Tab-separated table of C-alpha atoms in Angstrom:
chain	number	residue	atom	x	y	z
A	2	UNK	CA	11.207	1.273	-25.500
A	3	UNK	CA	7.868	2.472	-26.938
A	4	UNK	CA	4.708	-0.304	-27.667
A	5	UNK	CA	1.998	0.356	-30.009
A	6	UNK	CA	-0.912	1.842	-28.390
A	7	UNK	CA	-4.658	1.353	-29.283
A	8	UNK	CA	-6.709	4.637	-29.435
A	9	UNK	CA	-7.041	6.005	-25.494
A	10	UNK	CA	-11.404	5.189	-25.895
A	11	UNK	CA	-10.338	1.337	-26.475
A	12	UNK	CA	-9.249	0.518	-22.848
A	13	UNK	CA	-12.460	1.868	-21.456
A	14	UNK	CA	-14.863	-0.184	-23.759
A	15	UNK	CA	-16.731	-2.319	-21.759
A	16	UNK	CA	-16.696	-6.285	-21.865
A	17	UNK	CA	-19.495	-7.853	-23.420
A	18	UNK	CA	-20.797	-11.018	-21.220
A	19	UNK	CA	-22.866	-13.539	-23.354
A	20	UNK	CA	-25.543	-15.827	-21.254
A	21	UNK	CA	-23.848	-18.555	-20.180
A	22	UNK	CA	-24.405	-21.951	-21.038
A	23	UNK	CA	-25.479	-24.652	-18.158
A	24	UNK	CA	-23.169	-27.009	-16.742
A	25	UNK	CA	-24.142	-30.851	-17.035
A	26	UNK	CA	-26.256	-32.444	-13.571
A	27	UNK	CA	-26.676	-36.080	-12.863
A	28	UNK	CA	-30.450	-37.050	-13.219
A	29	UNK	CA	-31.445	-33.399	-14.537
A	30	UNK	CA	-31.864	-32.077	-17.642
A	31	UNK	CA	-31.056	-28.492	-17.780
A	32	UNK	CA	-31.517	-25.169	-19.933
A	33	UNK	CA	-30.317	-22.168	-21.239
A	34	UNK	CA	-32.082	-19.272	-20.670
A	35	UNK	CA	-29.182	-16.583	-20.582
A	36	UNK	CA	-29.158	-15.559	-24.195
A	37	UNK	CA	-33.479	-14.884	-25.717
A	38	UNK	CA	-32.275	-17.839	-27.825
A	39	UNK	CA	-35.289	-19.712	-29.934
A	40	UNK	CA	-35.967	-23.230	-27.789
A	41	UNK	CA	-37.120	-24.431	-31.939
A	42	UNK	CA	-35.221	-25.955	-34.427
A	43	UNK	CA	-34.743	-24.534	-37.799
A	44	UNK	CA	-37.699	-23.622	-39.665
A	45	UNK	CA	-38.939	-26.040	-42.635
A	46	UNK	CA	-35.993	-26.138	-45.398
A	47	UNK	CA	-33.824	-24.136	-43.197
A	48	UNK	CA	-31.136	-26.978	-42.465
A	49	UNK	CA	-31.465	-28.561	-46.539
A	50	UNK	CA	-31.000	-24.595	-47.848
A	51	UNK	CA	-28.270	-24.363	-45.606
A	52	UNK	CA	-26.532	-27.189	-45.640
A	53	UNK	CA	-26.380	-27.145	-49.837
A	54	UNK	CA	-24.813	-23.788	-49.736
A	55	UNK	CA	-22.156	-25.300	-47.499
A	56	UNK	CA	-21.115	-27.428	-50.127
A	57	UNK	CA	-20.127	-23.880	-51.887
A	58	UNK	CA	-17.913	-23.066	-49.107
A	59	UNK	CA	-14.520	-22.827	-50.640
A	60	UNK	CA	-15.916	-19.496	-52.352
A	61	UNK	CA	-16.864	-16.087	-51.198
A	62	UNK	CA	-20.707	-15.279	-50.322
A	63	UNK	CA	-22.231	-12.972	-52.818
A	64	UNK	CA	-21.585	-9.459	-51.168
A	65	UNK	CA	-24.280	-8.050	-52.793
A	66	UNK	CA	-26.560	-10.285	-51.190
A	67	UNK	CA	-28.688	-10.166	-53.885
A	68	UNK	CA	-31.030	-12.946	-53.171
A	69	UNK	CA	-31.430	-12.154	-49.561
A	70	UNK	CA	-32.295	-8.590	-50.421
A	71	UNK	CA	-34.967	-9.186	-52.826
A	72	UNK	CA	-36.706	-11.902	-50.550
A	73	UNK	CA	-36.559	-8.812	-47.907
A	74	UNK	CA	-37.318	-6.271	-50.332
A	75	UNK	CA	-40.718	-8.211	-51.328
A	76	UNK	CA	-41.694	-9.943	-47.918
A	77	UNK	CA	-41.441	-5.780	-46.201
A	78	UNK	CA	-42.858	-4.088	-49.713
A	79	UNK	CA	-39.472	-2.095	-49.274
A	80	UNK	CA	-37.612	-1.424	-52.305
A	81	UNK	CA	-33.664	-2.848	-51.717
A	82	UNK	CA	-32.294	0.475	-51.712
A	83	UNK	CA	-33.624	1.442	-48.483
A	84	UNK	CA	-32.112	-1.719	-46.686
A	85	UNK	CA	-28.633	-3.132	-45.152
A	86	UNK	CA	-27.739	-6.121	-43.895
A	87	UNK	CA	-24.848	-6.877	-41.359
A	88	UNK	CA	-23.581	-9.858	-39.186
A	89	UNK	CA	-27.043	-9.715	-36.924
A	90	UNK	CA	-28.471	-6.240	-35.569
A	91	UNK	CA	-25.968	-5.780	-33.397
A	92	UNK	CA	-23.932	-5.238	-36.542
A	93	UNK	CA	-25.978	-2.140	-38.043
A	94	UNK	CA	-25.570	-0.480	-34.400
A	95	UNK	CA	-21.883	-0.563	-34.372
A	96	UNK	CA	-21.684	0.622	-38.163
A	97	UNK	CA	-24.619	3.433	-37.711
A	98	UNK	CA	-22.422	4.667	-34.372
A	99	UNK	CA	-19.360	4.684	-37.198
A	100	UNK	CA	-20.880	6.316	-40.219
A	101	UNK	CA	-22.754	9.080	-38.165
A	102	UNK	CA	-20.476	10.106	-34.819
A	103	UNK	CA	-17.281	11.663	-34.812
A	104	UNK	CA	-15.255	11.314	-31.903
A	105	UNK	CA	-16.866	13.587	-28.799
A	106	UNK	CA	-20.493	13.137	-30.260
A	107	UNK	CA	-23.279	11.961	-28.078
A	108	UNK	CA	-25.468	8.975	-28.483
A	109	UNK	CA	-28.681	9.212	-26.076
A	110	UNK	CA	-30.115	5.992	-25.360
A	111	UNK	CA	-31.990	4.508	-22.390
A	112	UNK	CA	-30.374	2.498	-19.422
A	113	UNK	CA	-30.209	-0.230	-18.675
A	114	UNK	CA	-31.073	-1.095	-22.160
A	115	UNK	CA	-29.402	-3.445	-24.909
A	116	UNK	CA	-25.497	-3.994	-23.422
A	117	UNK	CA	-24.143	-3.427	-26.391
A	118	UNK	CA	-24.952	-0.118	-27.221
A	119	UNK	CA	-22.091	1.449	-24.464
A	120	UNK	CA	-19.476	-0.777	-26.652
A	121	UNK	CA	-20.330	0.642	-29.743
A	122	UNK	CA	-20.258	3.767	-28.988
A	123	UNK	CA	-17.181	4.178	-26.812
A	124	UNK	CA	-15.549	2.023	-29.535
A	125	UNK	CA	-16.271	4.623	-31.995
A	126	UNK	CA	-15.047	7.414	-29.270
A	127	UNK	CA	-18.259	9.023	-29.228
A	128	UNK	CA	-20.086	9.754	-25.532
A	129	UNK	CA	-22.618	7.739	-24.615
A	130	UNK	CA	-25.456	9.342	-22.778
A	131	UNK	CA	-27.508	7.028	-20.493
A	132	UNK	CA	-31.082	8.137	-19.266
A	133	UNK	CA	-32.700	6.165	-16.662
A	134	UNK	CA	-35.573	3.362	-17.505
A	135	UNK	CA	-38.919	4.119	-15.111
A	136	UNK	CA	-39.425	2.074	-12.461
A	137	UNK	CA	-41.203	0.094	-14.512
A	138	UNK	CA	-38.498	-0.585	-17.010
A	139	UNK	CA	-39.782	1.339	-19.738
A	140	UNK	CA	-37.985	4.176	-21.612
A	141	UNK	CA	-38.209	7.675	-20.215
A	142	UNK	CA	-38.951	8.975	-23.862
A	143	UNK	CA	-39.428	12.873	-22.500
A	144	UNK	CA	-36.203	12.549	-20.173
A	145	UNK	CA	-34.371	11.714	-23.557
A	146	UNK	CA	-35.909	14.450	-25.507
A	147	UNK	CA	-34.477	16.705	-22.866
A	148	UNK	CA	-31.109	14.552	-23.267
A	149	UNK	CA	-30.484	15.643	-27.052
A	150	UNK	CA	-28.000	18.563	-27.073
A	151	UNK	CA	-26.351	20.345	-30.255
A	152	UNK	CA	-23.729	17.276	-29.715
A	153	UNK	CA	-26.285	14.741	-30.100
A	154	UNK	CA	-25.551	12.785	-33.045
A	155	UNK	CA	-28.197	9.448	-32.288
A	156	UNK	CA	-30.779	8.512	-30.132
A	157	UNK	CA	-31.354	4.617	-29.883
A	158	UNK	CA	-34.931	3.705	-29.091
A	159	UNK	CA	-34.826	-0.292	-28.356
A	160	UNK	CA	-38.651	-1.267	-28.093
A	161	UNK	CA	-39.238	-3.949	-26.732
A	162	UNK	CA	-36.290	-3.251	-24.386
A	163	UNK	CA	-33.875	-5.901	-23.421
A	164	UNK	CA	-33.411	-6.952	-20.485
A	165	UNK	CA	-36.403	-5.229	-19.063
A	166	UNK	CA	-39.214	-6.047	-21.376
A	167	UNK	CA	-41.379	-3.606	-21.845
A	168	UNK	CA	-42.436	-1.820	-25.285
A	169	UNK	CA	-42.777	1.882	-26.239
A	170	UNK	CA	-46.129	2.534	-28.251
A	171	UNK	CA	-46.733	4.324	-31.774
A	172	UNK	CA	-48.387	7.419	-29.972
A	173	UNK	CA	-45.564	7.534	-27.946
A	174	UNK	CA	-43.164	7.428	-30.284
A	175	UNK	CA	-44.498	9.699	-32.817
A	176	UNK	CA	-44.551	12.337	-29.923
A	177	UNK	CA	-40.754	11.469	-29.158
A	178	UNK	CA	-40.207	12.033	-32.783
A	179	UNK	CA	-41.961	15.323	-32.878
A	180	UNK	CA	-39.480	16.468	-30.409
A	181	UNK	CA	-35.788	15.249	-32.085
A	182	UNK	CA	-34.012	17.777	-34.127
A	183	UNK	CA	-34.496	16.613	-38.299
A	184	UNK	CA	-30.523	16.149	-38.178
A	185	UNK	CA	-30.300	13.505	-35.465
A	186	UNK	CA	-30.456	9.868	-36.323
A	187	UNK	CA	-33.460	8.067	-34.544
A	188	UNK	CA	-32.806	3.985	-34.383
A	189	UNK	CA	-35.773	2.128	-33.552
A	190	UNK	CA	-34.084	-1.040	-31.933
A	191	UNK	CA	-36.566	-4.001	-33.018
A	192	UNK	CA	-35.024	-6.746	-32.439
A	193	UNK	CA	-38.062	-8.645	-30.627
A	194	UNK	CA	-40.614	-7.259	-32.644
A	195	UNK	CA	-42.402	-10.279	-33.895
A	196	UNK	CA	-43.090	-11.136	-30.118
A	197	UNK	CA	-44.616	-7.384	-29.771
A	198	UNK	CA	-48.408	-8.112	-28.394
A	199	UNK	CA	-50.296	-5.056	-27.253
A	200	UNK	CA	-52.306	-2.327	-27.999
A	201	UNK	CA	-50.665	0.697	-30.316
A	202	UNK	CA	-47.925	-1.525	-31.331
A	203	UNK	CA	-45.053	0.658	-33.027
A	204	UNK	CA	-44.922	0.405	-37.101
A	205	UNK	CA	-41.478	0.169	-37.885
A	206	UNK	CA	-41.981	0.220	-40.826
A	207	UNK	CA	-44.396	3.283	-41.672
A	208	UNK	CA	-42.124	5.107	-39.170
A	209	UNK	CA	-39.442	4.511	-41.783
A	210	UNK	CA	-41.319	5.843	-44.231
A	211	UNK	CA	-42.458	9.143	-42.572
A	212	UNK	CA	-39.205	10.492	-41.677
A	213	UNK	CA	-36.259	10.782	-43.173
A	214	UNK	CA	-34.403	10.667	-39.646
A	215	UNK	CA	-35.497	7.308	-38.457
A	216	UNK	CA	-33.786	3.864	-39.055
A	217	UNK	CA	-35.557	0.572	-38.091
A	218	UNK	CA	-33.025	-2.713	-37.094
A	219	UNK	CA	-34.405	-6.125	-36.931
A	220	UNK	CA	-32.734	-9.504	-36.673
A	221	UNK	CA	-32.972	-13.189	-38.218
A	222	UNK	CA	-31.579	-14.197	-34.525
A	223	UNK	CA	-34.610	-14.392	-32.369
A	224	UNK	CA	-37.970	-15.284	-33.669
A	225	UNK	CA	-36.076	-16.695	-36.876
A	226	UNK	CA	-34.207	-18.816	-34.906
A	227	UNK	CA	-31.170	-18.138	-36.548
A	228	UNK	CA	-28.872	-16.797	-33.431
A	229	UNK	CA	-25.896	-19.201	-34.876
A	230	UNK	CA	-25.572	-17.689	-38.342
A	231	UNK	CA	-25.315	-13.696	-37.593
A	232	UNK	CA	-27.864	-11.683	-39.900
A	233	UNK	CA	-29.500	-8.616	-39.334
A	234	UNK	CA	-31.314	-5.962	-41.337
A	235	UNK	CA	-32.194	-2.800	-41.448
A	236	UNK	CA	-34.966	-0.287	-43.195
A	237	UNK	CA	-34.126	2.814	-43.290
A	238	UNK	CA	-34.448	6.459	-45.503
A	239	UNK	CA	-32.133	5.118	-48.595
A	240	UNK	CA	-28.951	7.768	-48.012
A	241	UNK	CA	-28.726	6.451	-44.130
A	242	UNK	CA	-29.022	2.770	-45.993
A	243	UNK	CA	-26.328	3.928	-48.129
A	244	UNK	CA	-23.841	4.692	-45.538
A	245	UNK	CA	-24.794	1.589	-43.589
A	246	UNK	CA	-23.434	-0.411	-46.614
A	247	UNK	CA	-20.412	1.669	-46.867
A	248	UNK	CA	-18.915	0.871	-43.728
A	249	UNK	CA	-20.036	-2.387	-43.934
A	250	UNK	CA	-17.357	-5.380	-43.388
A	251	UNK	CA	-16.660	-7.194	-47.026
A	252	UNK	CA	-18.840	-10.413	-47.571
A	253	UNK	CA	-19.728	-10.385	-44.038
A	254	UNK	CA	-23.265	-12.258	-44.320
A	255	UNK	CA	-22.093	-15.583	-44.850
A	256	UNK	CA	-23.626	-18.052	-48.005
A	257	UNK	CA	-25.467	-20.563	-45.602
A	258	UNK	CA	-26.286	-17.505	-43.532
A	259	UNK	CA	-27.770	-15.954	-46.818
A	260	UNK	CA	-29.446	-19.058	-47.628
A	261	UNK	CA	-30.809	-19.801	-44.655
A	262	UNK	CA	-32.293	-16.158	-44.073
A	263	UNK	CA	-33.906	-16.506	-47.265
A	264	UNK	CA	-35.382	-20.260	-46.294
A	265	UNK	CA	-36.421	-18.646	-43.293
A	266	UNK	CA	-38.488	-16.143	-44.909
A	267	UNK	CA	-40.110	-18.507	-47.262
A	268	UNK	CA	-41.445	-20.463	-44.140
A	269	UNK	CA	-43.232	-17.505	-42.168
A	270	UNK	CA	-46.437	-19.900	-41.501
A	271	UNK	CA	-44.435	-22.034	-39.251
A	272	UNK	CA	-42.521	-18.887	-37.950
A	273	UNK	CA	-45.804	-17.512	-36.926
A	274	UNK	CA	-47.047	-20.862	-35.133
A	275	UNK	CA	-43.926	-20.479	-33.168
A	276	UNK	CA	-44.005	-17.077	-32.418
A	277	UNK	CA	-47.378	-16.998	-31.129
A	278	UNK	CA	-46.896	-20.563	-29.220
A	279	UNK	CA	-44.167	-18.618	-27.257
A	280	UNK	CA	-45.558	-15.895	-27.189
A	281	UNK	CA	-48.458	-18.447	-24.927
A	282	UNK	CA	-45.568	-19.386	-23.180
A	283	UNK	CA	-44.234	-16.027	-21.952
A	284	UNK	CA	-47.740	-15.403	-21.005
A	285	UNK	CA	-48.268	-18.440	-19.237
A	286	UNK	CA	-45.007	-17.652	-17.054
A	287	UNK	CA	-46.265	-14.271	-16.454
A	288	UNK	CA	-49.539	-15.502	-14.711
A	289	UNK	CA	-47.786	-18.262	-12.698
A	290	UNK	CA	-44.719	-15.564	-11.915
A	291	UNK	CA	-48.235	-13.319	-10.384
A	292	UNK	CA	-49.596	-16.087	-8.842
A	293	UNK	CA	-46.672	-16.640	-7.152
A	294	UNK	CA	-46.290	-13.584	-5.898
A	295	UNK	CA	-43.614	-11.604	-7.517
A	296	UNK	CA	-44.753	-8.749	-10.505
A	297	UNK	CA	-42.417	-8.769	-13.210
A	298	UNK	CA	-42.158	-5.555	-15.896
A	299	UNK	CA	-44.657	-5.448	-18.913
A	300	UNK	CA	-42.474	-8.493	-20.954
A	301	UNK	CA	-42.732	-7.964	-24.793
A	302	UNK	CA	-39.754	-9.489	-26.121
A	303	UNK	CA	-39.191	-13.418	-25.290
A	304	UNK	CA	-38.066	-13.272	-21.645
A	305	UNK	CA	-38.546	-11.619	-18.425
A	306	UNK	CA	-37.143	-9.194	-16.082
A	307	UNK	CA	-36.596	-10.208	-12.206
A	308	UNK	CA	-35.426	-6.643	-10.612
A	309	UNK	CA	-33.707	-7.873	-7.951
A	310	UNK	CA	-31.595	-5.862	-7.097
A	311	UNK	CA	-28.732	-6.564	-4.806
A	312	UNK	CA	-30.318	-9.883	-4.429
A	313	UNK	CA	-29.100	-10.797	-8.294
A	314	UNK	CA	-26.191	-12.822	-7.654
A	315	UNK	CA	-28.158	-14.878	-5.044
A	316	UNK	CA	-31.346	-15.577	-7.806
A	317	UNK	CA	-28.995	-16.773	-10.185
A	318	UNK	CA	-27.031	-19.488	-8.194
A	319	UNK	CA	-30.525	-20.115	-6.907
A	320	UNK	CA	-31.636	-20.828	-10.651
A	321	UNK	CA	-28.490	-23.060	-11.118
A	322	UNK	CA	-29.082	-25.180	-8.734
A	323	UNK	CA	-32.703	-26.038	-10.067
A	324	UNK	CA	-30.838	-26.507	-13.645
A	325	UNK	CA	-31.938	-23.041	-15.117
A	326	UNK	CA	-28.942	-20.477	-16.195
A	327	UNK	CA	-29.999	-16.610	-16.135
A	328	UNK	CA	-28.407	-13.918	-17.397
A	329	UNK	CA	-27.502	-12.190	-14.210
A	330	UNK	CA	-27.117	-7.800	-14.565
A	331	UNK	CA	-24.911	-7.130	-11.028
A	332	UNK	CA	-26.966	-5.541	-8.682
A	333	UNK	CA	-29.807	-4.715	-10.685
A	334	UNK	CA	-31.628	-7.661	-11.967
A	335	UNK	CA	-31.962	-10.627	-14.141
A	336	UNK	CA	-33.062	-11.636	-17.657
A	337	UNK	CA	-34.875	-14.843	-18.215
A	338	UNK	CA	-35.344	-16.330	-21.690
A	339	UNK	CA	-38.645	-18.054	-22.471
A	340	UNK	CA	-38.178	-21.412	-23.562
A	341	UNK	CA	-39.087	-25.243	-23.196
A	342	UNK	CA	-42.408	-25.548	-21.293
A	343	UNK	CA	-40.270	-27.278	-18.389
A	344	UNK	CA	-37.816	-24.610	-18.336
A	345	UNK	CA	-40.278	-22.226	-17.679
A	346	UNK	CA	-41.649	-24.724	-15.352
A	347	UNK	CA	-38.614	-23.563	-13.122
A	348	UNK	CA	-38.869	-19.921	-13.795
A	349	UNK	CA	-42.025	-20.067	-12.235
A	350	UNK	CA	-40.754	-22.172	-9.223
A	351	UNK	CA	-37.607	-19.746	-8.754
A	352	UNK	CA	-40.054	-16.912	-8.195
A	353	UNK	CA	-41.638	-18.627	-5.307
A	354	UNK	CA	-38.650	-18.092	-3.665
A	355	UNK	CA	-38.194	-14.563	-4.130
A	356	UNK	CA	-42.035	-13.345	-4.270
């Protein structure tokens, strides 16, 4: 007797393994620091916007998101035709692999990079095509130029790169851009951009604008704090918005997740004070990681990259047991989220034992 069978590509998409959260300990208070999560509560008027949209919950969110849009459309100066939103970044990924691969087309993107990227594209049946981060953890940018082939579809350029850290710059980007063919899709991952402190930062934004190849995603998630309600956005040439909002799931930006994206933006003072004061934070664990003995990549997003290696497993039970969980990556290294100043406290420690 026959079964019904999912497409052949869906047995071999890999798992997706969130940060885990810590266990309880008698007499010690402990964190999460598995998932880039915001250690801050909502922003001012967050919760109140929020909570009085709940009260509409027995009737569909507006899928136009009409009032989320223009709050975007005038806090970027982009006009609302050159923007989609989705269920958090993640989102626009999976429905840019859908609107622009067929089945056998390549997506070029660096490794190891964001762990979802492998899931939507051999989801989608498309080939993923994984170049090598420098030793460093930055992106090869001239080893994926020499990636793109005629089957090259989209390159996926996640600055600043999670897990590793480190950010691309605008010069180097507009000479990776020089290179891509006009008809491939260039998606400027920038998901941690508001943590983003260096010299030649990228412009997302006037990237955008200058080519008609280039889509910029960003998230609500991370600096916004909003990693519970799923919204993400992206800016991109208005046809590439276009199909991003027709393959789009049905009302799938919830009302309080609407309401409290647009609370959110009306707040950026506060955001910014929060930003930068983690921003000090990842900073301060950065000096006390060198102090300590142990050089960690270039860390531009909100966490930091311990390579270690086949030593991974062994860091992150050693983290455990001082009441810090990690987001371990098997054999290669682990991610550690900045968060409460005691937290990092123990970041810091747990490199003394591996400098």
């Amino acid at each position: 007797m026959t079964t019904p069978e999912p497409r052949a590509c869906v047995s071999q998409i890999p798992a997706y393994v969130a940060g885990k959260p810590p266990l309880p300990r008698a007499g010690l208070t402990t964190y999460k620091l598995s998932s880039n999560e915001n250690p801050y509560p909502p922003l001012p008027g967050v919760l109140e916007a929020a909570a009085k949209a709940a009260e509409q919950m027995n009737r569909y969110p507006d899928m136009g998101n009409s009032a989320l849009y223009a709050a975007l459309s005038d806090s970027l100066g982009v006009g609302p035709e050159r923007l989609a939103l989705a269920t958090g970044s993640v989102a626009l990924i999976y429905q840019l692999v859908q609107a622009y691969c067929e089945p056998g087309d390549e997506v070029v993107y660096a490794w190891r990079s964001f762990e979802a990227y492998p899931i939507a594209v051999t989801a989608a049946g498309a080939t993923s095509v994984r170049v090598p981060v420098t030793v460093d953890g930055r992106h090869d940018l001239d080893a994926m130029a020499a990636a793109i082939t005629d089957r090259t579809r989209l390159v996926i350029v996640c600055t600043p790169n999670n897990p590793t850290g480190p950010s691309v710059t605008q010069g180097e980007l507009d000479a990776f851009l020089a290179r891509v063919p006009s008809h491939v899709l260039v998606v400027v991952d920038e998901a941690y951009v508001e943590f983003v402190r260096m010299s030649d930062p990228v412009d997302g934004l006037a990237t955008v604008a200058a080519h008609d190849n280039v889509v910029s995603t960003r998230t609500f998630s991370k600096a916004y704090g909003l990693a519970g309600f799923r919204v993400g956005f992206a800016v991109a040439p208005e046809p590439v918005a276009t199909a991003l909002k027709a393959v789009s799931l049905p009302f799938g930006v919830s009302s309080v997740a609407q309401a409290a994206a647009v609370a959110s933006l009306a707040a950026k003072p506060a955001l910014l004070e929060r930003v930068d004061a983690l921003v000090a934070e990842r900073e301060r664990v950065v000096k006390g990681l060198a102090d300590a003995g142990l050089v960690v990549p270039e860390a531009q997003g909100n966490f930091v990259w311990f390579a270690m290696g086949d030593r991974t497993a062994e860091l992150a039970a050693t983290a455990d047991e001082l009441g810090i969980v990690v987001r371990p990556f098997a054999g290669e290294g682990a991610r550690i989220s900045i968060g409460e100043p005691e937290a990092n406290d123990r970041t810091v420690e747990l490199a003394r034992h591996y400098a």
